[in-house]
Amino acid sequence: MKLFLKIFLFTITFSSLAFAFDISNDKIVLHYNNIVVEITTQNDMDNPYKIYDAWGSVDIIEADMITSLEIQVGESKIHVPLSVYIDLANPYEAKIKQDDKSSFIIEIKGGEKDTEFDYTAQIKVLSNKIISRTVRSGKLSEDRWERTKYSAF
């Protein structure tokens, strides 16, 4: 039974959104049209990158950190810098939203739902390149947020 829970993914796809929930919290896979996004997490005690001020974590020992974010559009794999995901902890929901014809947004929600430790990260992809990442605190979205713009990737 434990093995079944580790690989079971529940995915619902709508015309402009793709949602995924992972019961085991170690992998989330999203599919939308020709876009595939795979998010992998690992408990921070086993994580080679130690982040002590991560979004969505109260206690670093209990945090499941995102350790890998892979994006593929058709046959093209998109380069994803560590700074896009390395400080995001305890993801519980992810979706792909079509922004316009040539761009889409990967939205990751994580932390402790409906608390000050809740967050929403939006990763914008344009023409098969990551162009920005915005992270907002769930309860304090006007006061606690950060935005990173990417030009070299």
mmCIF file of C-alpha atoms in Angstrom:
data_model
loop_
_atom_site.group_PDB
_atom_site.id
_atom_site.type_symbol
_atom_site.label_atom_id
_atom_site.label_comp_id
_atom_site.label_asym_id
_atom_site.label_seq_id
_atom_site.Cartn_x
_atom_site.Cartn_y
_atom_site.Cartn_z
ATOM 1 C CA MET A 1 0.000 0.000 0.000
ATOM 2 C CA LYS A 2 2.820 2.422 0.766
ATOM 3 C CA LEU A 3 4.353 1.952 -2.703
ATOM 4 C CA PHE A 4 0.966 2.682 -4.286
ATOM 5 C CA LEU A 5 0.739 6.015 -2.457
ATOM 6 C CA LYS A 6 4.268 6.976 -3.500
ATOM 7 C CA ILE A 7 3.504 6.787 -7.220
ATOM 8 C CA PHE A 8 -0.203 7.710 -7.299
ATOM 9 C CA LEU A 9 -0.881 11.068 -8.965
ATOM 10 C CA PHE A 10 -4.289 12.688 -9.176
ATOM 11 C CA THR A 11 -4.473 15.033 -12.151
ATOM 12 C CA ILE A 12 -7.397 17.090 -13.402
ATOM 13 C CA THR A 13 -6.983 18.999 -16.656
ATOM 14 C CA PHE A 14 -9.167 21.876 -17.855
ATOM 15 C CA SER A 15 -8.905 23.808 -21.108
ATOM 16 C CA SER A 16 -6.483 26.438 -19.772
ATOM 17 C CA LEU A 17 -5.241 24.899 -16.531
ATOM 18 C CA ALA A 18 -3.503 21.722 -15.441
ATOM 19 C CA PHE A 19 -3.595 20.765 -11.763
ATOM 20 C CA ALA A 20 -1.671 18.043 -9.986
ATOM 21 C CA PHE A 21 -1.688 16.806 -6.442
ATOM 22 C CA ASP A 22 0.792 14.250 -5.156
ATOM 23 C CA ILE A 23 -0.153 12.277 -2.077
ATOM 24 C CA SER A 24 3.445 11.341 -1.304
ATOM 25 C CA ASN A 25 4.734 14.929 -1.684
ATOM 26 C CA ASP A 26 7.874 13.796 -3.483
ATOM 27 C CA LYS A 27 6.778 14.369 -7.084
ATOM 28 C CA ILE A 28 4.215 16.500 -8.899
ATOM 29 C CA VAL A 29 3.741 16.066 -12.656
ATOM 30 C CA LEU A 30 1.707 18.486 -14.770
ATOM 31 C CA HIS A 31 0.571 18.045 -18.376
ATOM 32 C CA TYR A 32 -1.001 20.772 -20.507
ATOM 33 C CA ASN A 33 -1.105 20.543 -24.312
ATOM 34 C CA ASN A 34 2.550 19.874 -25.239
ATOM 35 C CA ILE A 35 3.921 21.164 -21.889
ATOM 36 C CA VAL A 36 5.169 18.788 -19.197
ATOM 37 C CA VAL A 37 6.366 20.056 -15.811
ATOM 38 C CA GLU A 38 7.876 17.769 -13.192
ATOM 39 C CA ILE A 39 8.488 19.032 -9.644
ATOM 40 C CA THR A 40 10.489 16.838 -7.269
ATOM 41 C CA THR A 41 10.778 17.400 -3.517
ATOM 42 C CA GLN A 42 13.045 15.993 -0.848
ATOM 43 C CA ASN A 43 13.104 16.360 2.922
ATOM 44 C CA ASP A 44 15.623 19.031 3.773
ATOM 45 C CA MET A 45 17.689 16.749 5.992
ATOM 46 C CA ASP A 46 18.568 14.776 2.829
ATOM 47 C CA ASN A 47 18.783 17.844 0.580
ATOM 48 C CA PRO A 48 22.297 18.866 -0.514
ATOM 49 C CA TYR A 49 21.196 22.529 -0.573
ATOM 50 C CA LYS A 50 20.381 23.787 2.915
ATOM 51 C CA ILE A 51 17.984 26.739 2.818
ATOM 52 C CA TYR A 52 17.214 28.159 6.254
ATOM 53 C CA ASP A 53 14.844 30.945 5.185
ATOM 54 C CA ALA A 54 12.733 29.136 2.615
ATOM 55 C CA TRP A 55 9.276 30.158 1.474
ATOM 56 C CA GLY A 56 6.691 27.929 3.139
ATOM 57 C CA SER A 57 8.779 26.445 5.933
ATOM 58 C CA VAL A 58 8.563 27.010 9.643
ATOM 59 C CA ASP A 59 11.007 24.315 10.684
ATOM 60 C CA ILE A 60 13.794 23.451 8.275
ATOM 61 C CA ILE A 61 14.006 19.880 9.587
ATOM 62 C CA GLU A 62 10.408 19.154 8.604
ATOM 63 C CA ALA A 63 10.498 20.947 5.232
ATOM 64 C CA ASP A 64 10.105 19.159 1.911
ATOM 65 C CA MET A 65 12.164 21.360 -0.401
ATOM 66 C CA ILE A 66 11.775 21.489 -4.175
ATOM 67 C CA THR A 67 15.012 19.928 -5.444
ATOM 68 C CA SER A 68 14.218 19.695 -9.135
ATOM 69 C CA LEU A 69 11.965 21.524 -11.590
ATOM 70 C CA GLU A 70 11.950 20.207 -15.134
ATOM 71 C CA ILE A 71 10.010 21.864 -17.953
ATOM 72 C CA GLN A 72 9.583 20.407 -21.420
ATOM 73 C CA VAL A 73 7.686 22.031 -24.288
ATOM 74 C CA GLY A 74 7.247 19.541 -27.102
ATOM 75 C CA GLU A 75 10.716 18.100 -27.703
ATOM 76 C CA SER A 76 12.523 21.100 -26.160
ATOM 77 C CA LYS A 77 13.748 20.967 -22.583
ATOM 78 C CA ILE A 78 13.871 24.394 -20.913
ATOM 79 C CA HIS A 79 16.877 25.340 -18.774
ATOM 80 C CA VAL A 80 15.724 26.062 -15.209
ATOM 81 C CA PRO A 81 18.187 27.893 -12.925
ATOM 82 C CA LEU A 82 18.371 26.783 -9.265
ATOM 83 C CA SER A 83 17.192 30.232 -8.145
ATOM 84 C CA VAL A 84 13.764 29.542 -9.652
ATOM 85 C CA TYR A 85 12.873 26.812 -7.135
ATOM 86 C CA ILE A 86 15.591 26.162 -4.539
ATOM 87 C CA ASP A 87 13.965 28.257 -1.763
ATOM 88 C CA LEU A 88 10.420 26.869 -2.189
ATOM 89 C CA ALA A 89 9.238 24.400 0.476
ATOM 90 C CA ASN A 90 6.275 22.103 1.069
ATOM 91 C CA PRO A 91 4.418 22.467 -2.260
ATOM 92 C CA TYR A 92 0.826 21.224 -2.101
ATOM 93 C CA GLU A 93 -0.631 22.413 -5.433
ATOM 94 C CA ALA A 94 0.688 23.248 -8.879
ATOM 95 C CA LYS A 95 -0.872 24.290 -12.158
ATOM 96 C CA ILE A 96 -0.017 25.567 -15.611
ATOM 97 C CA LYS A 97 -1.886 28.636 -16.844
ATOM 98 C CA GLN A 98 -1.763 29.794 -20.459
ATOM 99 C CA ASP A 99 -0.799 33.478 -20.309
ATOM 100 C CA ASP A 100 -1.018 34.228 -24.014
ATOM 101 C CA LYS A 101 -0.151 32.463 -27.252
ATOM 102 C CA SER A 102 3.623 32.338 -26.631
ATOM 103 C CA SER A 103 3.810 32.292 -22.821
ATOM 104 C CA PHE A 104 2.548 30.333 -19.851
ATOM 105 C CA ILE A 105 2.822 30.487 -16.068
ATOM 106 C CA ILE A 106 3.659 27.645 -13.712
ATOM 107 C CA GLU A 107 1.982 28.376 -10.392
ATOM 108 C CA ILE A 108 3.147 26.538 -7.277
ATOM 109 C CA LYS A 109 1.373 26.883 -3.940
ATOM 110 C CA GLY A 110 3.101 25.687 -0.829
ATOM 111 C CA GLY A 111 3.698 26.083 2.859
ATOM 112 C CA GLU A 112 1.065 25.761 5.516
ATOM 113 C CA LYS A 113 -2.266 26.490 3.798
ATOM 114 C CA ASP A 114 -4.104 29.681 4.894
ATOM 115 C CA THR A 115 -1.359 30.822 7.271
ATOM 116 C CA GLU A 116 1.430 33.382 7.124
ATOM 117 C CA PHE A 117 3.693 30.553 5.907
ATOM 118 C CA ASP A 118 1.545 29.930 2.808
ATOM 119 C CA TYR A 119 2.981 31.190 -0.512
ATOM 120 C CA THR A 120 2.232 31.316 -4.228
ATOM 121 C CA ALA A 121 5.108 31.217 -6.713
ATOM 122 C CA GLN A 122 4.511 32.118 -10.355
ATOM 123 C CA ILE A 123 7.161 31.186 -12.911
ATOM 124 C CA LYS A 124 6.611 32.823 -16.297
ATOM 125 C CA VAL A 125 7.905 31.108 -19.436
ATOM 126 C CA LEU A 126 8.031 33.019 -22.735
ATOM 127 C CA SER A 127 9.281 31.521 -26.009
ATOM 128 C CA ASN A 128 10.737 28.502 -24.168
ATOM 129 C CA LYS A 129 12.724 30.681 -21.718
ATOM 130 C CA ILE A 130 12.046 31.499 -18.086
ATOM 131 C CA ILE A 131 11.663 35.274 -17.865
ATOM 132 C CA SER A 132 10.462 35.838 -14.281
ATOM 133 C CA ARG A 133 9.566 34.384 -10.919
ATOM 134 C CA THR A 134 7.279 36.077 -8.410
ATOM 135 C CA VAL A 135 6.656 34.685 -4.926
ATOM 136 C CA ARG A 136 4.008 36.132 -2.614
ATOM 137 C CA SER A 137 3.134 35.244 0.947
ATOM 138 C CA GLY A 138 -0.428 33.930 1.154
ATOM 139 C CA LYS A 139 -1.639 36.017 4.090
ATOM 140 C CA LEU A 140 0.773 38.923 3.617
ATOM 141 C CA SER A 141 0.798 39.145 -0.201
ATOM 142 C CA GLU A 142 0.974 42.951 -0.228
ATOM 143 C CA ASP A 143 3.770 43.104 2.347
ATOM 144 C CA ARG A 144 5.920 40.050 1.661
ATOM 145 C CA TRP A 145 6.861 39.255 -1.907
ATOM 146 C CA GLU A 146 9.839 39.038 -4.230
ATOM 147 C CA ARG A 147 10.287 39.156 -7.995
ATOM 148 C CA THR A 148 13.230 37.916 -10.038
ATOM 149 C CA LYS A 149 13.650 38.725 -13.724
ATOM 150 C CA TYR A 150 15.803 36.496 -15.901
ATOM 151 C CA SER A 151 17.536 37.716 -19.052
ATOM 152 C CA ALA A 152 20.255 35.144 -19.712
ATOM 153 C CA PHE A 153 18.168 31.957 -19.678
#
